[in-house]
Coordinates of C-alpha atoms in Angstrom, one line a residue:
M3 CA 0.5 0.2 -0.6
S4 CA 2.9 2.6 0.6
N5 CA 4.7 2.0 -2.1
L6 CA 1.1 2.8 -4.1
K7 CA 0.7 5.7 -2.3
K8 CA 3.9 6.6 -3.4
S9 CA 3.4 5.0 -6.9
K10 CA 4.0 8.0 -10.1
F11 CA 1.4 6.4 -11.9
L12 CA -1.2 6.7 -8.8
F13 CA -2.9 9.8 -9.8
P14 CA -2.8 8.7 -13.6
L15 CA -4.1 5.2 -13.8
T16 CA -7.1 6.5 -11.1
V17 CA -8.0 9.3 -13.3
L18 CA -8.2 7.0 -15.9
F19 CA -10.2 4.2 -14.0
F20 CA -12.6 7.1 -13.4
F21 CA -13.1 8.5 -17.4
I22 CA -13.4 4.7 -17.7
L23 CA -16.0 4.6 -15.1
N24 CA -18.0 7.3 -16.1
V25 CA -18.1 6.7 -19.4
L26 CA -20.0 3.0 -19.0
Q27 CA -22.3 5.0 -16.3
G28 CA -22.7 7.9 -19.1
N29 CA -23.7 5.2 -21.7
F30 CA -25.5 2.4 -19.8
T31 CA -27.8 4.9 -17.6
E32 CA -30.6 6.8 -19.0
L33 CA -30.8 10.5 -18.9
L34 CA -32.3 12.2 -16.8
P35 CA -35.3 14.3 -17.9
D36 CA -33.1 17.4 -17.3
E37 CA -30.7 16.0 -19.3
A38 CA -32.8 15.3 -22.8
Y39 CA -34.4 19.1 -21.4
Y40 CA -30.7 20.1 -22.4
W41 CA -30.4 18.0 -25.5
V42 CA -33.5 20.1 -26.9
Y43 CA -31.1 23.1 -26.4
S44 CA -28.1 20.9 -28.7
Q45 CA -30.3 20.6 -31.6
Y46 CA -31.0 24.5 -32.2
M47 CA -28.2 26.0 -31.2
D48 CA -28.1 29.5 -30.5
W49 CA -25.9 32.1 -28.0
G50 CA -28.4 31.9 -25.1
F51 CA -31.4 30.0 -24.9
F52 CA -34.3 30.5 -22.0
D53 CA -33.6 29.1 -18.5
H54 CA -29.4 28.6 -19.0
P55 CA -26.4 30.4 -20.9
P56 CA -25.7 28.0 -24.3
L57 CA -22.7 26.0 -23.3
V58 CA -25.0 22.6 -22.0
A59 CA -25.6 22.6 -25.2
V60 CA -21.8 22.8 -26.4
W61 CA -21.1 20.0 -24.1
I62 CA -24.0 18.3 -25.6
K63 CA -23.7 18.9 -28.7
I64 CA -19.4 18.2 -28.7
S65 CA -20.4 14.1 -27.2
D66 CA -23.5 14.0 -30.3
F67 CA -20.8 14.6 -32.8
L68 CA -18.2 12.1 -31.8
F69 CA -21.4 9.0 -29.9
T70 CA -25.2 7.9 -30.1
D71 CA -27.8 7.1 -27.1
E72 CA -26.8 8.4 -23.8
I73 CA -23.6 8.5 -23.8
G74 CA -23.6 10.7 -27.2
V75 CA -24.7 13.4 -24.9
R76 CA -22.5 12.6 -21.2
F77 CA -19.3 11.3 -23.1
F78 CA -17.5 16.0 -23.2
S79 CA -18.6 15.5 -19.7
A80 CA -16.2 12.8 -18.4
V81 CA -13.9 14.7 -20.4
S82 CA -14.1 17.4 -18.8
F83 CA -14.0 16.1 -15.8
S84 CA -10.9 14.4 -15.9
I85 CA -9.9 18.0 -17.3
L86 CA -10.6 19.1 -13.8
T87 CA -9.0 16.7 -11.5
Y88 CA -5.7 17.8 -13.3
I89 CA -6.4 21.8 -12.7
V90 CA -7.4 21.6 -9.4
W91 CA -4.3 19.3 -9.1
I92 CA -2.4 22.1 -10.3
T93 CA -3.5 24.1 -8.4
I94 CA -2.2 23.7 -5.4
D95 CA 1.0 24.5 -4.5
H96 CA 1.9 22.8 -0.9
P97 CA 5.4 21.3 -0.3
R98 CA 4.5 18.3 0.0
K99 CA 1.4 17.6 -2.1
K100 CA 3.1 15.0 -4.2
E101 CA 3.6 12.8 -1.2
F102 CA -0.2 12.7 -0.1
T103 CA -1.1 12.4 -3.6
W104 CA -3.1 9.8 -3.0
L105 CA -4.6 11.5 -0.2
F106 CA -5.9 14.5 -2.7
L107 CA -7.8 12.0 -5.2
L108 CA -9.3 11.0 -2.2
I109 CA -11.0 14.1 -1.1
F110 CA -11.8 14.7 -4.6
F111 CA -13.0 11.2 -5.5
S112 CA -14.8 10.4 -2.5
T113 CA -16.7 14.4 -2.8
A114 CA -20.3 13.6 -3.1
L115 CA -21.8 15.6 -5.9
L116 CA -19.0 17.0 -7.4
N117 CA -19.2 13.1 -8.7
V118 CA -21.9 13.1 -10.6
Y119 CA -21.1 16.1 -12.6
G120 CA -18.3 13.1 -14.5
F121 CA -21.9 11.3 -16.4
I122 CA -24.4 13.7 -16.1
T123 CA -24.2 16.8 -18.3
T124 CA -25.9 20.0 -16.9
P125 CA -24.9 23.4 -16.9
D126 CA -23.3 22.7 -13.4
T127 CA -20.5 20.6 -15.1
P128 CA -19.2 23.0 -17.2
L129 CA -20.0 25.8 -15.1
M130 CA -16.9 23.6 -12.4
L131 CA -15.0 23.0 -15.3
F132 CA -14.2 26.6 -15.5
C133 CA -14.8 27.5 -11.7
G134 CA -11.5 25.4 -11.5
L135 CA -10.2 26.9 -14.0
F136 CA -10.5 30.7 -13.1
L137 CA -8.8 29.3 -9.7
F138 CA -5.8 28.3 -11.0
A139 CA -5.9 31.5 -13.3
Y140 CA -6.0 33.7 -9.5
K141 CA -3.5 31.1 -7.8
E142 CA -1.3 32.4 -11.0
Y143 CA -2.0 35.8 -10.6
I144 CA -1.6 35.9 -6.9
T145 CA 1.5 34.4 -6.9
K146 CA 3.7 34.5 -9.8
K147 CA 1.4 37.4 -12.3
N148 CA 3.0 36.2 -15.3
T149 CA 1.3 36.6 -18.6
L150 CA -0.3 33.6 -18.2
S151 CA -2.7 34.1 -15.8
Y152 CA -4.1 37.5 -17.3
L153 CA -4.7 35.5 -20.6
V154 CA -6.7 32.8 -18.6
L155 CA -8.9 34.6 -16.7
P156 CA -10.5 36.1 -19.1
F157 CA -11.5 32.7 -20.5
A158 CA -12.4 31.2 -17.5
I159 CA -15.0 34.0 -16.3
A160 CA -16.7 34.6 -20.2
G161 CA -16.5 30.7 -19.4
M162 CA -18.1 30.4 -15.7
M163 CA -20.9 33.3 -17.0
Y164 CA -21.5 30.6 -20.2
S165 CA -21.9 28.0 -17.9
K166 CA -24.8 29.3 -15.4
Y167 CA -25.0 33.1 -14.5
Q168 CA -24.0 32.2 -10.3
G169 CA -20.6 32.5 -12.3
I170 CA -19.9 35.9 -11.1
L171 CA -20.8 35.2 -7.6
I172 CA -17.6 33.5 -7.3
V173 CA -15.9 36.5 -9.7
F174 CA -17.5 39.1 -6.9
F175 CA -16.5 37.1 -3.9
V176 CA -12.8 36.8 -4.6
L177 CA -12.7 40.4 -6.3
L178 CA -14.9 40.8 -2.0
S179 CA -11.3 39.1 -0.5
N180 CA -9.2 41.4 -2.4
W181 CA -10.1 45.1 -2.8
K182 CA -6.7 45.9 -4.1
L183 CA -7.5 44.0 -7.1
V184 CA -9.1 46.9 -8.8
K185 CA -6.0 48.6 -9.1
D186 CA -4.6 46.6 -11.6
Y187 CA -5.0 47.6 -14.8
K188 CA -4.3 44.5 -16.2
L189 CA -7.0 43.0 -14.5
W190 CA -9.5 45.6 -15.8
L191 CA -8.5 44.5 -19.5
A192 CA -8.9 41.2 -18.4
C193 CA -12.3 41.8 -17.6
L194 CA -13.5 43.6 -20.9
G195 CA -11.8 40.8 -22.4
A196 CA -14.3 38.5 -20.7
L197 CA -17.0 41.0 -21.1
L198 CA -15.9 41.2 -24.8
L199 CA -16.6 37.3 -25.3
Y200 CA -19.9 37.5 -23.4
I201 CA -21.1 39.7 -25.9
P202 CA -22.7 37.5 -27.8
H203 CA -25.1 36.1 -25.6
L204 CA -25.6 39.7 -24.1
H205 CA -26.7 40.4 -27.5
W206 CA -29.2 37.1 -27.6
Q207 CA -30.3 38.5 -24.7
W208 CA -31.5 42.2 -26.0
L209 CA -32.5 40.3 -28.9
N210 CA -34.8 38.2 -27.0
D211 CA -35.9 40.7 -24.4
F212 CA -34.0 39.6 -21.5
P213 CA -35.8 36.7 -21.1
S214 CA -33.3 34.5 -18.9
F215 CA -32.9 37.2 -16.4
R216 CA -36.8 38.3 -15.9
Y217 CA -37.0 34.0 -15.5
H218 CA -34.7 33.9 -12.5
L219 CA -34.8 37.2 -11.0
Q220 CA -38.4 37.9 -11.7
E221 CA -40.5 34.9 -12.8
R222 CA -39.8 32.1 -10.9
V223 CA -40.2 34.1 -7.7
S224 CA -42.8 36.5 -8.3
N225 CA -45.1 33.8 -5.9
R226 CA -44.0 32.4 -2.8
T227 CA -43.9 32.9 0.7
Y228 CA -41.8 32.2 2.9
K229 CA -41.5 28.2 4.1
F230 CA -39.2 26.7 6.8
E231 CA -37.7 23.6 5.2
H232 CA -36.8 25.4 2.6
T233 CA -34.1 27.2 5.1
L234 CA -33.9 24.3 6.3
M235 CA -32.4 22.7 3.2
H236 CA -30.0 24.6 2.5
F237 CA -28.6 23.6 5.7
V238 CA -28.7 19.4 4.6
N239 CA -27.4 21.4 1.6
M240 CA -24.0 21.8 3.2
I241 CA -24.0 18.5 4.2
A242 CA -25.0 16.9 1.2
I243 CA -23.4 18.2 -1.2
V244 CA -20.0 16.3 0.6
G245 CA -21.3 12.9 2.2
F246 CA -20.0 11.4 6.0
T247 CA -16.4 13.7 5.3
F248 CA -18.6 16.9 6.8
P249 CA -17.8 17.1 9.8
I250 CA -13.9 17.0 8.9
I251 CA -14.3 19.6 6.2
Y252 CA -15.8 22.2 7.4
T253 CA -13.7 22.2 10.6
A254 CA -10.9 21.8 7.9
F255 CA -13.1 25.4 6.3
F256 CA -13.2 26.9 9.7
K257 CA -9.8 26.0 10.6
N258 CA -8.8 28.1 7.4
M259 CA -10.6 31.6 8.5
S260 CA -7.8 32.6 10.2
T261 CA -5.3 33.3 7.0
K262 CA -3.8 35.4 6.4
N263 CA -3.1 34.1 2.3
K264 CA -5.1 35.8 -0.2
F265 CA -5.7 32.6 -2.5
S266 CA -6.9 31.0 0.9
K267 CA -9.4 33.9 2.0
A268 CA -10.4 34.0 -1.8
L269 CA -11.3 30.4 -0.8
N270 CA -13.3 31.5 2.6
F271 CA -15.2 33.9 0.7
I272 CA -16.8 32.2 -2.2
I273 CA -17.5 29.5 0.9
I274 CA -19.4 32.0 2.5
G275 CA -21.0 34.0 0.2
F276 CA -22.6 31.3 -2.0
L277 CA -23.8 29.9 2.3
V278 CA -24.8 33.9 3.0
F279 CA -26.5 34.3 -0.5
F280 CA -28.2 30.9 -0.8
F281 CA -29.2 31.0 2.7
F282 CA -31.4 34.3 2.1
S283 CA -32.5 33.3 -1.5
S284 CA -34.4 30.3 0.8
F285 CA -36.5 33.2 2.5
R286 CA -38.1 33.4 -1.3
G287 CA -38.2 29.9 -2.2
R288 CA -36.4 26.4 -2.3
V289 CA -33.1 26.2 -3.2
Q290 CA -31.3 23.3 -4.5
A291 CA -28.1 21.2 -3.8
Q292 CA -26.0 22.1 -7.3
W293 CA -26.4 25.6 -6.5
I294 CA -23.7 25.7 -4.3
V295 CA -22.2 23.2 -5.8
P296 CA -19.2 25.4 -6.1
I297 CA -17.9 25.7 -2.9
S298 CA -17.0 22.0 -3.3
I299 CA -13.3 22.8 -5.2
P300 CA -12.5 25.2 -2.5
L301 CA -13.5 22.7 0.4
I302 CA -11.3 20.2 -0.9
L303 CA -8.1 22.6 -1.8
I304 CA -8.3 23.2 2.1
T305 CA -8.7 20.2 3.2
F306 CA -6.0 18.5 1.1
N307 CA -3.6 21.9 3.0
F308 CA -5.4 20.9 6.4
L309 CA -5.3 17.6 6.7
I310 CA -1.4 17.1 5.4
D311 CA 0.1 18.9 8.9
K312 CA -3.1 16.7 11.2
E313 CA -2.7 13.5 11.2
N314 CA -5.5 12.4 13.6
S315 CA -8.0 14.3 11.5
R316 CA -6.2 12.3 8.4
K317 CA -7.2 9.1 9.6
W318 CA -11.0 9.6 10.5
F319 CA -11.2 11.1 7.1
V320 CA -9.4 8.5 4.5
R321 CA -12.1 5.8 7.7
L322 CA -15.6 8.4 6.3
A323 CA -14.0 9.3 3.3
F324 CA -14.6 5.2 2.0
I325 CA -17.7 5.4 3.6
N326 CA -18.9 7.7 1.0
I327 CA -17.1 6.4 -1.4
A328 CA -18.8 3.2 -1.1
I329 CA -22.3 5.0 -1.6
I330 CA -21.6 7.5 -3.7
M331 CA -20.3 3.5 -5.7
V332 CA -24.1 2.0 -4.2
A333 CA -25.8 5.2 -5.6
R334 CA -24.6 4.4 -9.2
V335 CA -25.8 0.9 -9.8
F336 CA -29.0 2.6 -7.9
M337 CA -28.7 5.2 -11.1
F338 CA -27.6 2.9 -13.5
S339 CA -30.3 -0.5 -12.7
E340 CA -33.9 -0.1 -12.1
D341 CA -34.3 -2.9 -10.9
L342 CA -31.8 -2.6 -8.3
S343 CA -32.8 0.6 -6.8
P344 CA -34.8 0.1 -3.9
K345 CA -36.5 3.5 -5.4
K346 CA -37.4 4.1 -8.6
L347 CA -35.4 7.3 -9.5
N348 CA -35.4 9.8 -12.4
M349 CA -33.9 8.9 -14.5
H350 CA -35.6 5.2 -14.5
G351 CA -38.2 4.7 -17.2
N352 CA -38.2 7.0 -19.4
K353 CA -37.5 5.7 -23.1
A354 CA -40.0 2.7 -21.6
W355 CA -43.1 5.5 -21.2
A356 CA -42.4 7.3 -24.0
L357 CA -42.0 4.3 -26.6
E358 CA -45.2 2.7 -24.9
L359 CA -47.2 6.8 -24.6
Q360 CA -45.6 6.7 -28.8
S361 CA -47.4 3.5 -29.8
N362 CA -51.0 4.3 -28.5
T363 CA -50.9 8.2 -30.3
K364 CA -49.5 7.0 -33.8
G365 CA -50.0 9.4 -35.9
Q366 CA -51.2 13.1 -32.8
D367 CA -49.6 15.5 -32.3
K368 CA -47.8 15.4 -28.5
I369 CA -48.6 18.5 -26.9
F370 CA -47.3 17.6 -23.3
I371 CA -49.5 20.1 -20.4
N372 CA -46.8 21.9 -17.5
S373 CA -43.7 19.2 -17.6
Y374 CA -41.0 20.3 -19.9
Q375 CA -39.7 17.8 -18.5
N376 CA -42.1 15.0 -19.8
T377 CA -41.9 17.0 -23.2
A378 CA -37.9 16.5 -23.9
A379 CA -37.4 12.9 -22.6
Y380 CA -40.5 12.2 -24.4
W381 CA -38.9 13.7 -27.8
Y382 CA -35.3 12.4 -27.2
Y383 CA -36.2 8.2 -27.5
T384 CA -38.8 9.0 -29.0
K385 CA -37.0 11.1 -32.0
E386 CA -40.8 12.6 -32.8
K387 CA -40.9 17.0 -31.8
A388 CA -43.5 16.9 -28.8
F389 CA -44.9 20.2 -28.2
Y390 CA -45.6 21.7 -24.5
M391 CA -48.6 23.8 -23.2
K392 CA -49.1 25.7 -19.6
N393 CA -52.4 25.8 -17.8
F394 CA -52.8 28.6 -15.4
T395 CA -50.0 27.5 -13.2
G396 CA -47.5 27.1 -15.6
R397 CA -43.9 28.2 -16.0
N398 CA -42.6 29.4 -19.1
N399 CA -39.6 27.7 -20.3
H400 CA -37.5 27.3 -23.8
F401 CA -40.4 25.3 -25.3
I402 CA -42.7 28.6 -25.0
M403 CA -39.2 30.6 -27.8
L404 CA -38.8 27.3 -29.7
Q405 CA -43.3 27.5 -30.4
E406 CA -43.5 31.4 -30.7
D407 CA -45.6 31.9 -33.9
N408 CA -46.9 28.7 -34.1
D409 CA -49.8 27.1 -34.4
L410 CA -49.4 23.7 -32.6
S411 CA -53.5 23.7 -34.0
A412 CA -54.1 19.7 -34.8
R413 CA -56.9 17.3 -37.2
E414 CA -56.4 14.9 -33.9
A415 CA -53.7 16.0 -30.5
A416 CA -52.5 14.2 -27.7
L417 CA -52.6 16.0 -24.6
V418 CA -50.6 14.7 -22.4
S419 CA -51.1 15.7 -18.1
R420 CA -49.9 14.6 -14.2
I421 CA -53.2 14.6 -13.3
R422 CA -55.4 12.1 -14.3
M423 CA -58.9 14.6 -15.9
N424 CA -62.8 13.3 -16.2
H425 CA -62.2 12.9 -19.6
T426 CA -59.2 11.4 -19.4
D427 CA -58.9 8.9 -22.6
F428 CA -55.9 6.5 -21.0
G429 CA -53.5 6.4 -18.5
T430 CA -49.6 5.7 -19.1
H431 CA -47.0 4.7 -15.7
I432 CA -43.8 6.0 -15.5
R433 CA -42.5 5.2 -12.5
G434 CA -43.3 4.6 -8.6
R435 CA -46.7 6.2 -8.6
D436 CA -46.0 8.7 -11.8
S437 CA -47.6 8.5 -14.5
V438 CA -49.1 10.6 -17.3
F439 CA -52.6 10.7 -18.5
T440 CA -53.8 11.6 -22.3
T441 CA -56.5 13.4 -23.7
I442 CA -57.2 13.2 -27.4
V443 CA -58.3 15.6 -28.5
S444 CA -60.4 15.9 -32.6
D445 CA -59.9 18.8 -34.1
Y446 CA -57.5 20.7 -31.7
K447 CA -57.8 24.3 -32.0
D448 CA -54.3 26.6 -30.7
L449 CA -55.2 29.4 -28.1
T450 CA -51.6 29.3 -26.6
Q451 CA -50.6 32.5 -28.6
L452 CA -53.2 35.0 -27.6
E453 CA -52.0 37.1 -25.0
I454 CA -54.8 39.0 -23.6
N455 CA -52.9 41.9 -21.2
F456 CA -54.7 44.2 -18.2
I457 CA -54.4 48.3 -19.6
D458 CA -53.8 49.1 -15.9
E459 CA -51.7 47.4 -13.8
E460 CA -53.4 48.3 -10.3
I461 CA -56.4 46.8 -10.2
V462 CA -59.3 47.8 -7.6
L463 CA -62.0 44.6 -7.4
K464 CA -65.2 45.3 -5.9
K465 CA -67.4 43.1 -3.8
N466 CA -70.7 42.7 -4.3
E467 CA -70.6 45.4 -7.4
L468 CA -70.1 44.4 -11.1
N469 CA -66.2 44.9 -11.6
T470 CA -65.2 45.7 -15.4
I471 CA -61.7 45.6 -16.1
T472 CA -59.6 47.1 -19.3
V473 CA -57.9 44.8 -20.9
E474 CA -55.7 44.4 -24.3
I475 CA -55.9 41.2 -27.2
N476 CA -52.7 40.6 -29.2
N477 CA -53.6 37.7 -31.2
N478 CA -50.1 36.6 -33.0
F479 CA -51.7 33.7 -34.5
D480 CA -51.7 34.4 -38.6
R481 CA -55.3 33.4 -38.4
P482 CA -58.5 35.0 -36.5
I483 CA -60.4 34.5 -34.1
I484 CA -63.5 35.0 -33.0
S485 CA -64.1 35.9 -29.7
D486 CA -66.9 33.3 -28.9
D487 CA -65.2 30.8 -29.8
F488 CA -62.9 30.4 -25.9
Q489 CA -64.1 30.9 -22.5
I490 CA -62.2 33.2 -20.3
Y491 CA -61.4 33.1 -16.1
L492 CA -59.8 35.0 -13.8
G493 CA -57.2 32.6 -11.7
F494 CA -56.7 34.4 -8.4
Q495 CA -53.2 32.1 -7.9
K496 CA -51.8 31.1 -4.2
D497 CA -48.8 30.0 -5.1
K498 CA -47.3 27.0 -7.9
K499 CA -50.1 24.1 -7.4
K500 CA -53.4 26.2 -6.0
E501 CA -55.9 28.7 -7.5
K502 CA -59.0 29.7 -7.3
Y503 CA -61.0 30.7 -10.6
A504 CA -63.6 33.3 -11.1
T505 CA -66.1 32.0 -13.9
E506 CA -68.9 34.6 -14.2
V507 CA -66.7 36.6 -16.9
L508 CA -67.6 38.3 -19.8
L509 CA -65.5 39.5 -22.9
T510 CA -66.7 42.9 -24.2
L511 CA -65.2 43.4 -27.8
D512 CA -66.6 46.1 -30.3
E513 CA -65.8 43.5 -33.6
Q514 CA -66.1 39.8 -31.8
L515 CA -63.8 38.6 -35.1
I516 CA -60.0 39.4 -34.2
S517 CA -57.9 39.1 -37.0
G518 CA -54.5 36.9 -37.0
K519 CA -51.3 38.6 -36.1
S520 CA -53.3 42.3 -34.5
M521 CA -54.5 44.2 -30.7
V522 CA -57.8 45.1 -30.1
T523 CA -59.2 46.7 -26.6
G524 CA -62.1 45.7 -24.7
T525 CA -63.7 44.9 -21.2
I526 CA -64.1 41.5 -19.3
S527 CA -66.8 42.0 -16.9
F528 CA -67.6 40.5 -13.8
Q529 CA -69.5 40.7 -10.4
Y530 CA -67.8 37.9 -7.8
T531 CA -69.8 37.7 -5.1
E532 CA -67.2 35.7 -2.7
L533 CA -64.2 37.7 -3.8
P534 CA -60.9 36.1 -2.7
D535 CA -58.4 37.4 0.6
P536 CA -55.7 39.4 -1.1
L537 CA -53.6 38.8 2.3
L538 CA -53.8 34.6 1.0
F539 CA -54.8 35.1 -3.3
P540 CA -51.5 38.0 -4.0
T541 CA -52.3 37.5 -7.7
F542 CA -54.8 37.4 -10.1
G543 CA -54.3 37.1 -14.3
I544 CA -57.0 35.9 -17.1
G545 CA -56.7 32.3 -18.2
I546 CA -59.1 31.2 -21.4
T547 CA -60.3 27.7 -22.4
N548 CA -61.7 26.9 -25.9
S549 CA -62.6 23.0 -24.4
E550 CA -63.8 21.1 -21.6
K551 CA -60.8 18.9 -23.0
V552 CA -58.8 21.8 -22.6
D553 CA -57.0 23.1 -19.2
I554 CA -57.1 26.5 -19.0
I555 CA -54.5 28.9 -20.5
R556 CA -53.0 31.8 -18.7
V557 CA -53.2 34.2 -21.4
S558 CA -51.6 37.8 -18.6
K559 CA -48.8 38.3 -16.3
L560 CA -49.8 37.9 -12.7
L561 CA -50.9 40.9 -11.2
K562 CA -50.9 41.9 -7.4
Y563 CA -54.1 44.3 -6.7
S564 CA -56.3 45.2 -3.3
V565 CA -60.3 44.8 -3.2
K566 CA -62.3 47.7 -1.8
E567 CA -65.4 46.7 0.8

């Protein structure tokens, strides 16, 4: 064992072993629905997408060029993860680091969530690579201020921003740790270089009315209320991303707090910054473990330097790390094999249900209601284009952008929902207790390109009186629409899953025919005797439908309102 630890081949052989393992895992494990969604990105390459910047699509495009099936989505993730391992290793400059190569490898490959990005492809996959590259370049800058550091920094910063928007937090927290950086004009030039590299994405955002920024900063949290479990889950995530080694890893971090070393101080600021930022984010809604996964690299660097000089802690870490690795290996088996897994996971059964649904709906357009993930999984596994429709509680996503100006009207359409309705024709089992339910609609008429907006955004509703609200109707279809062909509703919304509809709503227009690509003004009027409490249902919007088999589609923004007695 002692000879193995000191072998010069230990590092490359270990990285090669995990690379092969990740390739095999990526090849034989079904895609997560989110990965299928990013695969759809890659079919329409652009400088940006609704939810995320474009680099995840580049990862998939490279993989798809080389391979088919699942590995055609994931291969380059295995490559980039191996490169990340090397970058983090060369970032370390401890004089005894070669003596403890085995320790670095144990820390790196036992860090729980980080290792997932060796065989799945999400925006966090390229983010981790460029986060590692950024920290390497910053270390070079701190210690040498050489040409390499000035050249690599703009590419690393742009790479993080092209991966995921939270990359800007990493740059900000490093700057916060060392304000003297603003005095170096060469760093300003490096930042200018990063901005120039990022201009194509900003231009795409401008052309499309900044959909990503509006979604992440406004739409995603516009109707959320505080829940204690969201904050509690943030602390659970802090443990989950590293696993059973968390007592020693966070001990190393706290011991490092007193450091005067500028690079170590930057690592501290990244960790603290992310944990504090997403702690406050938990007040606005659910937080996810992958949002704080960038702190894994700073924690690895800090823990390695700490354990070299702490033999007793090192012994305990080794024991806990092997427990982590054992759990990770078992989890890999569960991901790969649905039969062996005690619980059905999100990557299980997607191919089977998609092919079953396809066989039961031949010749019918598939329109999935409120599930961009099911839309993408069906599209990927059947290679048959599918469509997305949001009802009153659905959210926007990239399918909305892909379907802009498209008329989804069809001779016969299969509307696929996660909820069984009275008019459901048949169900398709997905996994565990999850199923999708299909309703066949003949002569389906699409309404998704119709917009009805409130002209006055300060709405005061009156109880027990006739309420009249002026609205603007935009018909974005090429075809005309007759107002009598759809019913209109007001939806009073509490949160994403609960709404209360005002059913008696009358639309009044000067003319019933709304020409294609035109805008008209009208009024909606209703008398609602039991208006909901604005404190419980703080927002409302307009929804429409043209059949009892078709969900109510929200066609307006959600607005806050007040009630007058």
